[in-house]
GROMACS .gro file of C-alpha atoms in nm:
model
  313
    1UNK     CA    1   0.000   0.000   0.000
    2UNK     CA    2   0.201   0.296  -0.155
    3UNK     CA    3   0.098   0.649   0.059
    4UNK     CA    4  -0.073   0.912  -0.147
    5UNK     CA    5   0.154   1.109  -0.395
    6UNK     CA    6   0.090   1.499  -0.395
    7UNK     CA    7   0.042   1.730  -0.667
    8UNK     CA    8   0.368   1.971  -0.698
    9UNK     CA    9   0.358   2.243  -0.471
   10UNK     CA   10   0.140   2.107  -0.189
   11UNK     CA   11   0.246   2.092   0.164
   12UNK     CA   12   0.294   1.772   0.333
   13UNK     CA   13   0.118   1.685   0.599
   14UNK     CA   14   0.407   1.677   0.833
   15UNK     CA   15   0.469   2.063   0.726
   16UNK     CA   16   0.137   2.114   0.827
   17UNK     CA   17   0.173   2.030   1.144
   18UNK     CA   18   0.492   2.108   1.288
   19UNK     CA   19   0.411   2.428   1.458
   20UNK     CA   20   0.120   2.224   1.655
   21UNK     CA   21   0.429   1.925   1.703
   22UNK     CA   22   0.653   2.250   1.834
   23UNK     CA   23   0.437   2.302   2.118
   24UNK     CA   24   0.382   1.956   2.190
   25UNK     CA   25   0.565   1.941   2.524
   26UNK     CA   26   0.473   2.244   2.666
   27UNK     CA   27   0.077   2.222   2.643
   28UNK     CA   28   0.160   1.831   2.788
   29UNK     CA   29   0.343   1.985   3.054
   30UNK     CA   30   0.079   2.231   3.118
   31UNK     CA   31  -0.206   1.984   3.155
   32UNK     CA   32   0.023   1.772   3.401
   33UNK     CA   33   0.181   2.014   3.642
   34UNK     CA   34  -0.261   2.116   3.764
   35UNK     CA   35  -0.296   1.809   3.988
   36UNK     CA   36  -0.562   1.595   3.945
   37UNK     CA   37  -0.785   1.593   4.235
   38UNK     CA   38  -0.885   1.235   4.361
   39UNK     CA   39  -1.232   1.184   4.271
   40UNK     CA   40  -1.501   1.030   4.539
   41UNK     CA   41  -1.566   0.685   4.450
   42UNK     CA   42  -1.924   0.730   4.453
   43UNK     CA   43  -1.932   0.982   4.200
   44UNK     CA   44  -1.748   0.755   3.981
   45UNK     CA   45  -1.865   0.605   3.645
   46UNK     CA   46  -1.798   0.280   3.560
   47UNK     CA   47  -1.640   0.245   3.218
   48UNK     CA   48  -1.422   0.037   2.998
   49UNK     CA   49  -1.156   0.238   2.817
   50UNK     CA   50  -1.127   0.181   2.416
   51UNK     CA   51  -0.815   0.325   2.409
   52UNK     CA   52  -0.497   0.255   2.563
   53UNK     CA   53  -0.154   0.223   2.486
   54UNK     CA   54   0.037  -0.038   2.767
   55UNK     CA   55   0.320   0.139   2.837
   56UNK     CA   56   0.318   0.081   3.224
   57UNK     CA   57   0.085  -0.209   3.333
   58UNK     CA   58   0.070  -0.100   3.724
   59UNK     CA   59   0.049   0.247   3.613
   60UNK     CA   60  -0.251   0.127   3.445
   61UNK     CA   61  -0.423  -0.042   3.675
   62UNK     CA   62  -0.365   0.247   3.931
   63UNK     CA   63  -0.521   0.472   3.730
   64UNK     CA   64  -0.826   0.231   3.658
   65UNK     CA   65  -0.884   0.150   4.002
   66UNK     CA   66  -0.851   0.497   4.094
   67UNK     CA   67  -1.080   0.659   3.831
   68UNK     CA   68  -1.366   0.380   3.746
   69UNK     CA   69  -1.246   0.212   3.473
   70UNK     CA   70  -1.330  -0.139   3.517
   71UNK     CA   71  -1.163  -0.259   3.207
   72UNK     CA   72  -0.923  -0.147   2.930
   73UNK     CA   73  -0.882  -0.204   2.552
   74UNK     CA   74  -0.522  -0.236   2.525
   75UNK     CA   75  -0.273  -0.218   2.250
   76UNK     CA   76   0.120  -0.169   2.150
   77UNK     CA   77   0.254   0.115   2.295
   78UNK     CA   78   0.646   0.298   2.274
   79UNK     CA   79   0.765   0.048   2.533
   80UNK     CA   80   0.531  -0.258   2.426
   81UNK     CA   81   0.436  -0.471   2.124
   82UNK     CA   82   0.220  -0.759   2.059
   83UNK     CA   83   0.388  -1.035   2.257
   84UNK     CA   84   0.386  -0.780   2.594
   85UNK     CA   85  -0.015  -0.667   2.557
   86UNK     CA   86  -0.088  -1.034   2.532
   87UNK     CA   87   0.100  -1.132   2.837
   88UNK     CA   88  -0.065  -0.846   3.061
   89UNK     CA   89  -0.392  -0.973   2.923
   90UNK     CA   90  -0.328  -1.327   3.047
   91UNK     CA   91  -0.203  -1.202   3.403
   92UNK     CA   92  -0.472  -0.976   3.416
   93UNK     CA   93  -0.784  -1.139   3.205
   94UNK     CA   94  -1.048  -0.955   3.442
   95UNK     CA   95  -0.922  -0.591   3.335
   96UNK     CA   96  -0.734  -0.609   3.038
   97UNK     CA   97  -0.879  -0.686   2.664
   98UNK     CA   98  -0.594  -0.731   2.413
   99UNK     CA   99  -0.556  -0.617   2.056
  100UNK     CA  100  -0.319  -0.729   1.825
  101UNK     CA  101  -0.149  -0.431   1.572
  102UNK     CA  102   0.061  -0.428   1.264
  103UNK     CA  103   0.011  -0.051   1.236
  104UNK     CA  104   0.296   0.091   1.015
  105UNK     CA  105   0.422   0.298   1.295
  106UNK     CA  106   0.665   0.020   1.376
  107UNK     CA  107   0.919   0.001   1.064
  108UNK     CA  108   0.937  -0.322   1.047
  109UNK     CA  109   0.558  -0.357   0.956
  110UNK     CA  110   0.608  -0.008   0.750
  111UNK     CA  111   0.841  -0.146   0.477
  112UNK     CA  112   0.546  -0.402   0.452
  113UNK     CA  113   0.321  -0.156   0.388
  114UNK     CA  114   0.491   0.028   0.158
  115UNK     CA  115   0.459  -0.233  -0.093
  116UNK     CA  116   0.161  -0.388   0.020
  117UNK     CA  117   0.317  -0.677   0.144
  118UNK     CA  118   0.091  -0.953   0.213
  119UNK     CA  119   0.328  -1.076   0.448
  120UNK     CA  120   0.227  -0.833   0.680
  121UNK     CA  121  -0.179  -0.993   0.694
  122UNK     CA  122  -0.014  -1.343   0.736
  123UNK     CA  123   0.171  -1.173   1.070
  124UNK     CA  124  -0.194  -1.021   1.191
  125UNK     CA  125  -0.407  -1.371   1.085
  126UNK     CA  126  -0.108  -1.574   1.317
  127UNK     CA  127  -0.171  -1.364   1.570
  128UNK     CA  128  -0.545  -1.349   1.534
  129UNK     CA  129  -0.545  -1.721   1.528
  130UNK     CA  130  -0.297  -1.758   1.856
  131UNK     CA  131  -0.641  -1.689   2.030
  132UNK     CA  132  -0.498  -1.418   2.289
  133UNK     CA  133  -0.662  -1.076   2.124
  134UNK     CA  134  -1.017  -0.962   2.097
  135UNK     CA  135  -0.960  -0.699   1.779
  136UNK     CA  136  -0.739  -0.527   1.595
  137UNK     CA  137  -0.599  -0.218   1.672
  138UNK     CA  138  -0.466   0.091   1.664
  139UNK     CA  139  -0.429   0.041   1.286
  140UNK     CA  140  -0.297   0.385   1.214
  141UNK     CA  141  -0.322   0.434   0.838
  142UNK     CA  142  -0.365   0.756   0.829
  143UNK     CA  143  -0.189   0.968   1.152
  144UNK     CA  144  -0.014   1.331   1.117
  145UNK     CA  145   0.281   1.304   1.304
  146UNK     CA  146   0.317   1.290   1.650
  147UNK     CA  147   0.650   1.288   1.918
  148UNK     CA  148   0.764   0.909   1.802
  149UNK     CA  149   0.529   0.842   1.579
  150UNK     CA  150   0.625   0.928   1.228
  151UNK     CA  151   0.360   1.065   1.007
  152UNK     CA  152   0.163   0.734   0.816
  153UNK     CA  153  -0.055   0.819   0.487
  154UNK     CA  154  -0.200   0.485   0.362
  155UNK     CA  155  -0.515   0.439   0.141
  156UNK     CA  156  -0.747   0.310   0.409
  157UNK     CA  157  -0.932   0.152   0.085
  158UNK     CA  158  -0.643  -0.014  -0.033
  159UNK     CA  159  -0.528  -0.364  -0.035
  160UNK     CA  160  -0.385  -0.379   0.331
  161UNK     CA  161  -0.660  -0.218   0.505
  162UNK     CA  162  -0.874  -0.439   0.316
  163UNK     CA  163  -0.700  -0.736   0.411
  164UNK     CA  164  -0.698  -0.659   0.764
  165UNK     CA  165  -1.078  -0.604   0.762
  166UNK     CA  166  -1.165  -0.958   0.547
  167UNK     CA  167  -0.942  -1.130   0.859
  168UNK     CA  168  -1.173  -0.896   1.113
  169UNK     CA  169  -1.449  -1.102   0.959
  170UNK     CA  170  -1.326  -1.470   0.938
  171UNK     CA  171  -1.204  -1.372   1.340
  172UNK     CA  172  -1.517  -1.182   1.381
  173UNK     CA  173  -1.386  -0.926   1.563
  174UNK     CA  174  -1.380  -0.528   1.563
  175UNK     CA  175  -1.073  -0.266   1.391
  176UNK     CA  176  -0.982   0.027   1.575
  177UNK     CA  177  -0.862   0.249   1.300
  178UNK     CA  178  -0.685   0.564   1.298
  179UNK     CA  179  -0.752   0.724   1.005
  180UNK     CA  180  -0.778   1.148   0.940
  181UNK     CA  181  -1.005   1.363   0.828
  182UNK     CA  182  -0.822   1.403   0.484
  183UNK     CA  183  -0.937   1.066   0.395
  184UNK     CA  184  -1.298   1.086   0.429
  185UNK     CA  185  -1.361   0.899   0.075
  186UNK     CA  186  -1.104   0.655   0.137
  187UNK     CA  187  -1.296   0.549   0.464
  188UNK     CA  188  -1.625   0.566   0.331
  189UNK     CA  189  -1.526   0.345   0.050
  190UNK     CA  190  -1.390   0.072   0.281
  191UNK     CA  191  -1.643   0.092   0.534
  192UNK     CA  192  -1.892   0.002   0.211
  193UNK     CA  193  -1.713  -0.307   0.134
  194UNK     CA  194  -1.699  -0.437   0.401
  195UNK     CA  195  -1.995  -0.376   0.577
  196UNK     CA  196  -2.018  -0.633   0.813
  197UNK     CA  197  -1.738  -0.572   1.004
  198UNK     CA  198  -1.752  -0.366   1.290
  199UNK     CA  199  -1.485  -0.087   1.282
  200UNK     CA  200  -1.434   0.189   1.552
  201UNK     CA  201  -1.271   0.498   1.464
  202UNK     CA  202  -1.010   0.625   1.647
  203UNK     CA  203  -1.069   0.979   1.826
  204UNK     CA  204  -1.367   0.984   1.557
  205UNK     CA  205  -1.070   1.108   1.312
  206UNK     CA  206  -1.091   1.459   1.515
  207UNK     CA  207  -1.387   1.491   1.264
  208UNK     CA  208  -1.600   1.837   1.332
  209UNK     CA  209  -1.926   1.806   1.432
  210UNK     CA  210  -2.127   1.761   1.078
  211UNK     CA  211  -1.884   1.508   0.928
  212UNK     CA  212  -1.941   1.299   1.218
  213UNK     CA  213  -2.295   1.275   1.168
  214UNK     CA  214  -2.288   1.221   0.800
  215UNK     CA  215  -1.991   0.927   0.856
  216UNK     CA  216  -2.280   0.759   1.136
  217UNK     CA  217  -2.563   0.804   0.903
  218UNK     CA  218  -2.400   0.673   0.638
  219UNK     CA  219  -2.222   0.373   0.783
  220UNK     CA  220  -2.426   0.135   1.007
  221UNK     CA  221  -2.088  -0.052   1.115
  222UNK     CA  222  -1.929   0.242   1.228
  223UNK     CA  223  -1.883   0.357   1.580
  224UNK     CA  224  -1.720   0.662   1.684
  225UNK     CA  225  -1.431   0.662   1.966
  226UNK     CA  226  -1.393   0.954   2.178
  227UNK     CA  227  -1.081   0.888   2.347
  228UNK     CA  228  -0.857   1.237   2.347
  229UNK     CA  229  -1.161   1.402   2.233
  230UNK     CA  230  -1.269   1.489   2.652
  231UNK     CA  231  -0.943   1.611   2.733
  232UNK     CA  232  -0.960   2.002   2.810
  233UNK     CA  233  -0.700   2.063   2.614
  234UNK     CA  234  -0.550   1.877   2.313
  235UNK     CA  235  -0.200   1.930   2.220
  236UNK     CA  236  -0.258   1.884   1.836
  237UNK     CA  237  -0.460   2.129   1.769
  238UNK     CA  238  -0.734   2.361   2.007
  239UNK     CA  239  -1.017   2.199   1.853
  240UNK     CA  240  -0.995   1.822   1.872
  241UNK     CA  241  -1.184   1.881   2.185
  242UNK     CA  242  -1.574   1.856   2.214
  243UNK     CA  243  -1.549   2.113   2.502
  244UNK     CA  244  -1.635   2.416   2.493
  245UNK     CA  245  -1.479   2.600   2.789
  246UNK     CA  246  -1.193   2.274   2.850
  247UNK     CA  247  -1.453   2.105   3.136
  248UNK     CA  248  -1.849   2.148   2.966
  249UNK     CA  249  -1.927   1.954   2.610
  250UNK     CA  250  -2.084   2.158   2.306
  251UNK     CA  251  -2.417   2.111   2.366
  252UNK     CA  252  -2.445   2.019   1.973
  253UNK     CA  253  -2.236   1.739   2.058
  254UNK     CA  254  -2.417   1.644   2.338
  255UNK     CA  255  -2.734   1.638   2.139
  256UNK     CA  256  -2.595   1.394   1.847
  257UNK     CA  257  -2.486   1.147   2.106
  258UNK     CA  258  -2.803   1.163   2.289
  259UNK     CA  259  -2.980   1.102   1.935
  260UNK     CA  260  -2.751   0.844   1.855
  261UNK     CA  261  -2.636   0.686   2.187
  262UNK     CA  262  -2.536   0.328   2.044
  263UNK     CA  263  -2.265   0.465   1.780
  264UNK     CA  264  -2.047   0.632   2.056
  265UNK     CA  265  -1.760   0.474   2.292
  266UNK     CA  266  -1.519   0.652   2.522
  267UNK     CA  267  -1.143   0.581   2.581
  268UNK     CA  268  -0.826   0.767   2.733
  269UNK     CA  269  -0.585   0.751   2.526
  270UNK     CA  270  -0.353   0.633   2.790
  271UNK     CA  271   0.013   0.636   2.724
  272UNK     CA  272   0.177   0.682   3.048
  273UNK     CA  273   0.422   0.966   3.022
  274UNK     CA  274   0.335   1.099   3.392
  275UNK     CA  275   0.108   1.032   3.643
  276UNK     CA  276  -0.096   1.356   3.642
  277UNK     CA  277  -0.095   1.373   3.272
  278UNK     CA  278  -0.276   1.045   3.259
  279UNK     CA  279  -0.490   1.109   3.548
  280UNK     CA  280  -0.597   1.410   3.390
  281UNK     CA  281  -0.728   1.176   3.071
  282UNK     CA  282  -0.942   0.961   3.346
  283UNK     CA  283  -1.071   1.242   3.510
  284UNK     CA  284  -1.196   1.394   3.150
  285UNK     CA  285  -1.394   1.076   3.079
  286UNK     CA  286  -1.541   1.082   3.408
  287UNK     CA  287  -1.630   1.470   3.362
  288UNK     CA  288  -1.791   1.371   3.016
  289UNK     CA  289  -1.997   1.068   3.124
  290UNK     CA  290  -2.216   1.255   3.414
  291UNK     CA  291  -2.269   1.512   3.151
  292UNK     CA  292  -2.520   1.236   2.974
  293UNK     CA  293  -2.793   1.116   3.045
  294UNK     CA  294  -2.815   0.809   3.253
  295UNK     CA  295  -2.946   0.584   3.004
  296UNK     CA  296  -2.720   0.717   2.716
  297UNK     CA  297  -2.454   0.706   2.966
  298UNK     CA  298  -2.462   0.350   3.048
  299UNK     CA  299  -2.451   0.294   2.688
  300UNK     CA  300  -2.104   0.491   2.608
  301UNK     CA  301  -1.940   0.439   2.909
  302UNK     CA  302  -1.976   0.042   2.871
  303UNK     CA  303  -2.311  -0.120   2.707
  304UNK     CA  304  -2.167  -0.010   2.363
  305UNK     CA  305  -1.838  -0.158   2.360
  306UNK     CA  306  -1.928  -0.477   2.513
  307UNK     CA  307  -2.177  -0.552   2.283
  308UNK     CA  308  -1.909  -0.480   2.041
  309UNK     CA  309  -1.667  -0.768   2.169
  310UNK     CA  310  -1.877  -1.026   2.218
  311UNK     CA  311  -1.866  -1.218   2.579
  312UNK     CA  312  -1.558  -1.131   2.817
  313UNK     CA  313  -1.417  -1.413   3.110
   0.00000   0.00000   0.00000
Protein backbone atom coordinates (compact mmCIF):
# COMPACT_ATOMS: atom_id res chain seq x y z
CA UNK A 1 0.00 0.00 0.00
CA UNK A 2 2.01 2.96 -1.55
CA UNK A 3 0.98 6.49 0.59
CA UNK A 4 -0.73 9.12 -1.47
CA UNK A 5 1.54 11.09 -3.95
CA UNK A 6 0.90 14.99 -3.95
CA UNK A 7 0.42 17.30 -6.67
CA UNK A 8 3.68 19.71 -6.98
CA UNK A 9 3.58 22.43 -4.71
CA UNK A 10 1.40 21.07 -1.89
CA UNK A 11 2.46 20.92 1.64
CA UNK A 12 2.94 17.72 3.33
CA UNK A 13 1.18 16.85 5.99
CA UNK A 14 4.07 16.77 8.33
CA UNK A 15 4.69 20.63 7.26
CA UNK A 16 1.37 21.14 8.27
CA UNK A 17 1.73 20.30 11.44
CA UNK A 18 4.92 21.08 12.88
CA UNK A 19 4.11 24.28 14.58
CA UNK A 20 1.20 22.24 16.55
CA UNK A 21 4.29 19.25 17.03
CA UNK A 22 6.53 22.50 18.34
CA UNK A 23 4.37 23.02 21.18
CA UNK A 24 3.82 19.56 21.90
CA UNK A 25 5.65 19.41 25.24
CA UNK A 26 4.73 22.44 26.66
CA UNK A 27 0.77 22.22 26.43
CA UNK A 28 1.60 18.31 27.88
CA UNK A 29 3.43 19.85 30.54
CA UNK A 30 0.79 22.31 31.18
CA UNK A 31 -2.06 19.84 31.55
CA UNK A 32 0.23 17.72 34.01
CA UNK A 33 1.81 20.14 36.42
CA UNK A 34 -2.61 21.16 37.64
CA UNK A 35 -2.96 18.09 39.88
CA UNK A 36 -5.62 15.95 39.45
CA UNK A 37 -7.85 15.93 42.35
CA UNK A 38 -8.85 12.35 43.61
CA UNK A 39 -12.32 11.84 42.71
CA UNK A 40 -15.01 10.30 45.39
CA UNK A 41 -15.66 6.85 44.50
CA UNK A 42 -19.24 7.30 44.53
CA UNK A 43 -19.32 9.82 42.00
CA UNK A 44 -17.48 7.55 39.81
CA UNK A 45 -18.65 6.05 36.45
CA UNK A 46 -17.98 2.80 35.60
CA UNK A 47 -16.40 2.45 32.18
CA UNK A 48 -14.22 0.37 29.98
CA UNK A 49 -11.56 2.38 28.17
CA UNK A 50 -11.27 1.81 24.16
CA UNK A 51 -8.15 3.25 24.09
CA UNK A 52 -4.97 2.55 25.63
CA UNK A 53 -1.54 2.23 24.86
CA UNK A 54 0.37 -0.38 27.67
CA UNK A 55 3.20 1.39 28.37
CA UNK A 56 3.18 0.81 32.24
CA UNK A 57 0.85 -2.09 33.33
CA UNK A 58 0.70 -1.00 37.24
CA UNK A 59 0.49 2.47 36.13
CA UNK A 60 -2.51 1.27 34.45
CA UNK A 61 -4.23 -0.42 36.75
CA UNK A 62 -3.65 2.47 39.31
CA UNK A 63 -5.21 4.72 37.30
CA UNK A 64 -8.26 2.31 36.58
CA UNK A 65 -8.84 1.50 40.02
CA UNK A 66 -8.51 4.97 40.94
CA UNK A 67 -10.80 6.59 38.31
CA UNK A 68 -13.66 3.80 37.46
CA UNK A 69 -12.46 2.12 34.73
CA UNK A 70 -13.30 -1.39 35.17
CA UNK A 71 -11.63 -2.59 32.07
CA UNK A 72 -9.23 -1.47 29.30
CA UNK A 73 -8.82 -2.04 25.52
CA UNK A 74 -5.22 -2.36 25.25
CA UNK A 75 -2.73 -2.18 22.50
CA UNK A 76 1.20 -1.69 21.50
CA UNK A 77 2.54 1.15 22.95
CA UNK A 78 6.46 2.98 22.74
CA UNK A 79 7.65 0.48 25.33
CA UNK A 80 5.31 -2.58 24.26
CA UNK A 81 4.36 -4.71 21.24
CA UNK A 82 2.20 -7.59 20.59
CA UNK A 83 3.88 -10.35 22.57
CA UNK A 84 3.86 -7.80 25.94
CA UNK A 85 -0.15 -6.67 25.57
CA UNK A 86 -0.88 -10.34 25.32
CA UNK A 87 1.00 -11.32 28.37
CA UNK A 88 -0.65 -8.46 30.61
CA UNK A 89 -3.92 -9.73 29.23
CA UNK A 90 -3.28 -13.27 30.47
CA UNK A 91 -2.03 -12.02 34.03
CA UNK A 92 -4.72 -9.76 34.16
CA UNK A 93 -7.84 -11.39 32.05
CA UNK A 94 -10.48 -9.55 34.42
CA UNK A 95 -9.22 -5.91 33.35
CA UNK A 96 -7.34 -6.09 30.38
CA UNK A 97 -8.79 -6.86 26.64
CA UNK A 98 -5.94 -7.31 24.13
CA UNK A 99 -5.56 -6.17 20.56
CA UNK A 100 -3.19 -7.29 18.25
CA UNK A 101 -1.49 -4.31 15.72
CA UNK A 102 0.61 -4.28 12.64
CA UNK A 103 0.11 -0.51 12.36
CA UNK A 104 2.96 0.91 10.15
CA UNK A 105 4.22 2.98 12.95
CA UNK A 106 6.65 0.20 13.76
CA UNK A 107 9.19 0.01 10.64
CA UNK A 108 9.37 -3.22 10.47
CA UNK A 109 5.58 -3.57 9.56
CA UNK A 110 6.08 -0.08 7.50
CA UNK A 111 8.41 -1.46 4.77
CA UNK A 112 5.46 -4.02 4.52
CA UNK A 113 3.21 -1.56 3.88
CA UNK A 114 4.91 0.28 1.58
CA UNK A 115 4.59 -2.33 -0.93
CA UNK A 116 1.61 -3.88 0.20
CA UNK A 117 3.17 -6.77 1.44
CA UNK A 118 0.91 -9.53 2.13
CA UNK A 119 3.28 -10.76 4.48
CA UNK A 120 2.27 -8.33 6.80
CA UNK A 121 -1.79 -9.93 6.94
CA UNK A 122 -0.14 -13.43 7.36
CA UNK A 123 1.71 -11.73 10.70
CA UNK A 124 -1.94 -10.21 11.91
CA UNK A 125 -4.07 -13.71 10.85
CA UNK A 126 -1.08 -15.74 13.17
CA UNK A 127 -1.71 -13.64 15.70
CA UNK A 128 -5.45 -13.49 15.34
CA UNK A 129 -5.45 -17.21 15.28
CA UNK A 130 -2.97 -17.58 18.56
CA UNK A 131 -6.41 -16.89 20.30
CA UNK A 132 -4.98 -14.18 22.89
CA UNK A 133 -6.62 -10.76 21.24
CA UNK A 134 -10.17 -9.62 20.97
CA UNK A 135 -9.60 -6.99 17.79
CA UNK A 136 -7.39 -5.27 15.95
CA UNK A 137 -5.99 -2.18 16.72
CA UNK A 138 -4.66 0.91 16.64
CA UNK A 139 -4.29 0.41 12.86
CA UNK A 140 -2.97 3.85 12.14
CA UNK A 141 -3.22 4.34 8.38
CA UNK A 142 -3.65 7.56 8.29
CA UNK A 143 -1.89 9.68 11.52
CA UNK A 144 -0.14 13.31 11.17
CA UNK A 145 2.81 13.04 13.04
CA UNK A 146 3.17 12.90 16.50
CA UNK A 147 6.50 12.88 19.18
CA UNK A 148 7.64 9.09 18.02
CA UNK A 149 5.29 8.42 15.79
CA UNK A 150 6.25 9.28 12.28
CA UNK A 151 3.60 10.65 10.07
CA UNK A 152 1.63 7.34 8.16
CA UNK A 153 -0.55 8.19 4.87
CA UNK A 154 -2.00 4.85 3.62
CA UNK A 155 -5.15 4.39 1.41
CA UNK A 156 -7.47 3.10 4.09
CA UNK A 157 -9.32 1.52 0.85
CA UNK A 158 -6.43 -0.14 -0.33
CA UNK A 159 -5.28 -3.64 -0.35
CA UNK A 160 -3.85 -3.79 3.31
CA UNK A 161 -6.60 -2.18 5.05
CA UNK A 162 -8.74 -4.39 3.16
CA UNK A 163 -7.00 -7.36 4.11
CA UNK A 164 -6.98 -6.59 7.64
CA UNK A 165 -10.78 -6.04 7.62
CA UNK A 166 -11.65 -9.58 5.47
CA UNK A 167 -9.42 -11.30 8.59
CA UNK A 168 -11.73 -8.96 11.13
CA UNK A 169 -14.49 -11.02 9.59
CA UNK A 170 -13.26 -14.70 9.38
CA UNK A 171 -12.04 -13.72 13.40
CA UNK A 172 -15.17 -11.82 13.81
CA UNK A 173 -13.86 -9.26 15.63
CA UNK A 174 -13.80 -5.28 15.63
CA UNK A 175 -10.73 -2.66 13.91
CA UNK A 176 -9.82 0.27 15.75
CA UNK A 177 -8.62 2.49 13.00
CA UNK A 178 -6.85 5.64 12.98
CA UNK A 179 -7.52 7.24 10.05
CA UNK A 180 -7.78 11.48 9.40
CA UNK A 181 -10.05 13.63 8.28
CA UNK A 182 -8.22 14.03 4.84
CA UNK A 183 -9.37 10.66 3.95
CA UNK A 184 -12.98 10.86 4.29
CA UNK A 185 -13.61 8.99 0.75
CA UNK A 186 -11.04 6.55 1.37
CA UNK A 187 -12.96 5.49 4.64
CA UNK A 188 -16.25 5.66 3.31
CA UNK A 189 -15.26 3.45 0.50
CA UNK A 190 -13.90 0.72 2.81
CA UNK A 191 -16.43 0.92 5.34
CA UNK A 192 -18.92 0.02 2.11
CA UNK A 193 -17.13 -3.07 1.34
CA UNK A 194 -16.99 -4.37 4.01
CA UNK A 195 -19.95 -3.76 5.77
CA UNK A 196 -20.18 -6.33 8.13
CA UNK A 197 -17.38 -5.72 10.04
CA UNK A 198 -17.52 -3.66 12.90
CA UNK A 199 -14.85 -0.87 12.82
CA UNK A 200 -14.34 1.89 15.52
CA UNK A 201 -12.71 4.98 14.64
CA UNK A 202 -10.10 6.25 16.47
CA UNK A 203 -10.69 9.79 18.26
CA UNK A 204 -13.67 9.84 15.57
CA UNK A 205 -10.70 11.08 13.12
CA UNK A 206 -10.91 14.59 15.15
CA UNK A 207 -13.87 14.91 12.64
CA UNK A 208 -16.00 18.37 13.32
CA UNK A 209 -19.26 18.06 14.32
CA UNK A 210 -21.27 17.61 10.78
CA UNK A 211 -18.84 15.08 9.28
CA UNK A 212 -19.41 12.99 12.18
CA UNK A 213 -22.95 12.75 11.68
CA UNK A 214 -22.88 12.21 8.00
CA UNK A 215 -19.91 9.27 8.56
CA UNK A 216 -22.80 7.59 11.36
CA UNK A 217 -25.63 8.04 9.03
CA UNK A 218 -24.00 6.73 6.38
CA UNK A 219 -22.22 3.73 7.83
CA UNK A 220 -24.26 1.35 10.07
CA UNK A 221 -20.88 -0.52 11.15
CA UNK A 222 -19.29 2.42 12.28
CA UNK A 223 -18.83 3.57 15.80
CA UNK A 224 -17.20 6.62 16.84
CA UNK A 225 -14.31 6.62 19.66
CA UNK A 226 -13.93 9.54 21.78
CA UNK A 227 -10.81 8.88 23.47
CA UNK A 228 -8.57 12.37 23.47
CA UNK A 229 -11.61 14.02 22.33
CA UNK A 230 -12.69 14.89 26.52
CA UNK A 231 -9.43 16.11 27.33
CA UNK A 232 -9.60 20.02 28.10
CA UNK A 233 -7.00 20.63 26.14
CA UNK A 234 -5.50 18.77 23.13
CA UNK A 235 -2.00 19.30 22.20
CA UNK A 236 -2.58 18.84 18.36
CA UNK A 237 -4.60 21.29 17.69
CA UNK A 238 -7.34 23.61 20.07
CA UNK A 239 -10.17 21.99 18.53
CA UNK A 240 -9.95 18.22 18.72
CA UNK A 241 -11.84 18.81 21.85
CA UNK A 242 -15.74 18.56 22.14
CA UNK A 243 -15.49 21.13 25.02
CA UNK A 244 -16.35 24.16 24.93
CA UNK A 245 -14.79 26.00 27.89
CA UNK A 246 -11.93 22.74 28.50
CA UNK A 247 -14.53 21.05 31.36
CA UNK A 248 -18.49 21.48 29.66
CA UNK A 249 -19.27 19.54 26.10
CA UNK A 250 -20.84 21.58 23.06
CA UNK A 251 -24.17 21.11 23.66
CA UNK A 252 -24.45 20.19 19.73
CA UNK A 253 -22.36 17.39 20.58
CA UNK A 254 -24.17 16.44 23.38
CA UNK A 255 -27.34 16.38 21.39
CA UNK A 256 -25.95 13.94 18.47
CA UNK A 257 -24.86 11.47 21.06
CA UNK A 258 -28.03 11.63 22.89
CA UNK A 259 -29.80 11.02 19.35
CA UNK A 260 -27.51 8.44 18.55
CA UNK A 261 -26.36 6.86 21.87
CA UNK A 262 -25.36 3.28 20.44
CA UNK A 263 -22.65 4.65 17.80
CA UNK A 264 -20.47 6.32 20.56
CA UNK A 265 -17.60 4.74 22.92
CA UNK A 266 -15.19 6.52 25.22
CA UNK A 267 -11.43 5.81 25.81
CA UNK A 268 -8.26 7.67 27.33
CA UNK A 269 -5.85 7.51 25.26
CA UNK A 270 -3.53 6.33 27.90
CA UNK A 271 0.13 6.36 27.24
CA UNK A 272 1.77 6.82 30.48
CA UNK A 273 4.22 9.66 30.22
CA UNK A 274 3.35 10.99 33.92
CA UNK A 275 1.08 10.32 36.43
CA UNK A 276 -0.96 13.56 36.42
CA UNK A 277 -0.95 13.73 32.72
CA UNK A 278 -2.76 10.45 32.59
CA UNK A 279 -4.90 11.09 35.48
CA UNK A 280 -5.97 14.10 33.90
CA UNK A 281 -7.28 11.76 30.71
CA UNK A 282 -9.42 9.61 33.46
CA UNK A 283 -10.71 12.42 35.10
CA UNK A 284 -11.96 13.94 31.50
CA UNK A 285 -13.94 10.76 30.79
CA UNK A 286 -15.41 10.82 34.08
CA UNK A 287 -16.30 14.70 33.62
CA UNK A 288 -17.91 13.71 30.16
CA UNK A 289 -19.97 10.68 31.24
CA UNK A 290 -22.16 12.55 34.14
CA UNK A 291 -22.69 15.12 31.51
CA UNK A 292 -25.20 12.36 29.74
CA UNK A 293 -27.93 11.16 30.45
CA UNK A 294 -28.15 8.09 32.53
CA UNK A 295 -29.46 5.84 30.04
CA UNK A 296 -27.20 7.17 27.16
CA UNK A 297 -24.54 7.06 29.66
CA UNK A 298 -24.62 3.50 30.48
CA UNK A 299 -24.51 2.94 26.88
CA UNK A 300 -21.04 4.91 26.08
CA UNK A 301 -19.40 4.39 29.09
CA UNK A 302 -19.76 0.42 28.71
CA UNK A 303 -23.11 -1.20 27.07
CA UNK A 304 -21.67 -0.10 23.63
CA UNK A 305 -18.38 -1.58 23.60
CA UNK A 306 -19.28 -4.77 25.13
CA UNK A 307 -21.77 -5.52 22.83
CA UNK A 308 -19.09 -4.80 20.41
CA UNK A 309 -16.67 -7.68 21.69
CA UNK A 310 -18.77 -10.26 22.18
CA UNK A 311 -18.66 -12.18 25.79
CA UNK A 312 -15.58 -11.31 28.17
CA UNK A 313 -14.17 -14.13 31.10
Amino acid sequence: MKPATRPPGATPLGALARIALLGLAATLAACATTPTPAADPADLVPFIDAHVHLNDEAMQLALMRRHGAERAVVFWGRNGDNESVAESARRHPDRFIAFASISPERSSYRALWDRDDPAVLKTLDELLASGRFRGIGEISATHFPSPGLAEADYDPAGPTMSGILALARRYRVPVLVHVESTRMRELSSLLEKIPDVAVIWAHGGYTPLFIARRMLERHPNLTYELSARTWPVHPRSPDYTILRDGQAAWPQWLALIEAQPDRFVVGTDASHRSADSEAMKFASVQSFLRQLSPATRERVARANLLKLLGPLR
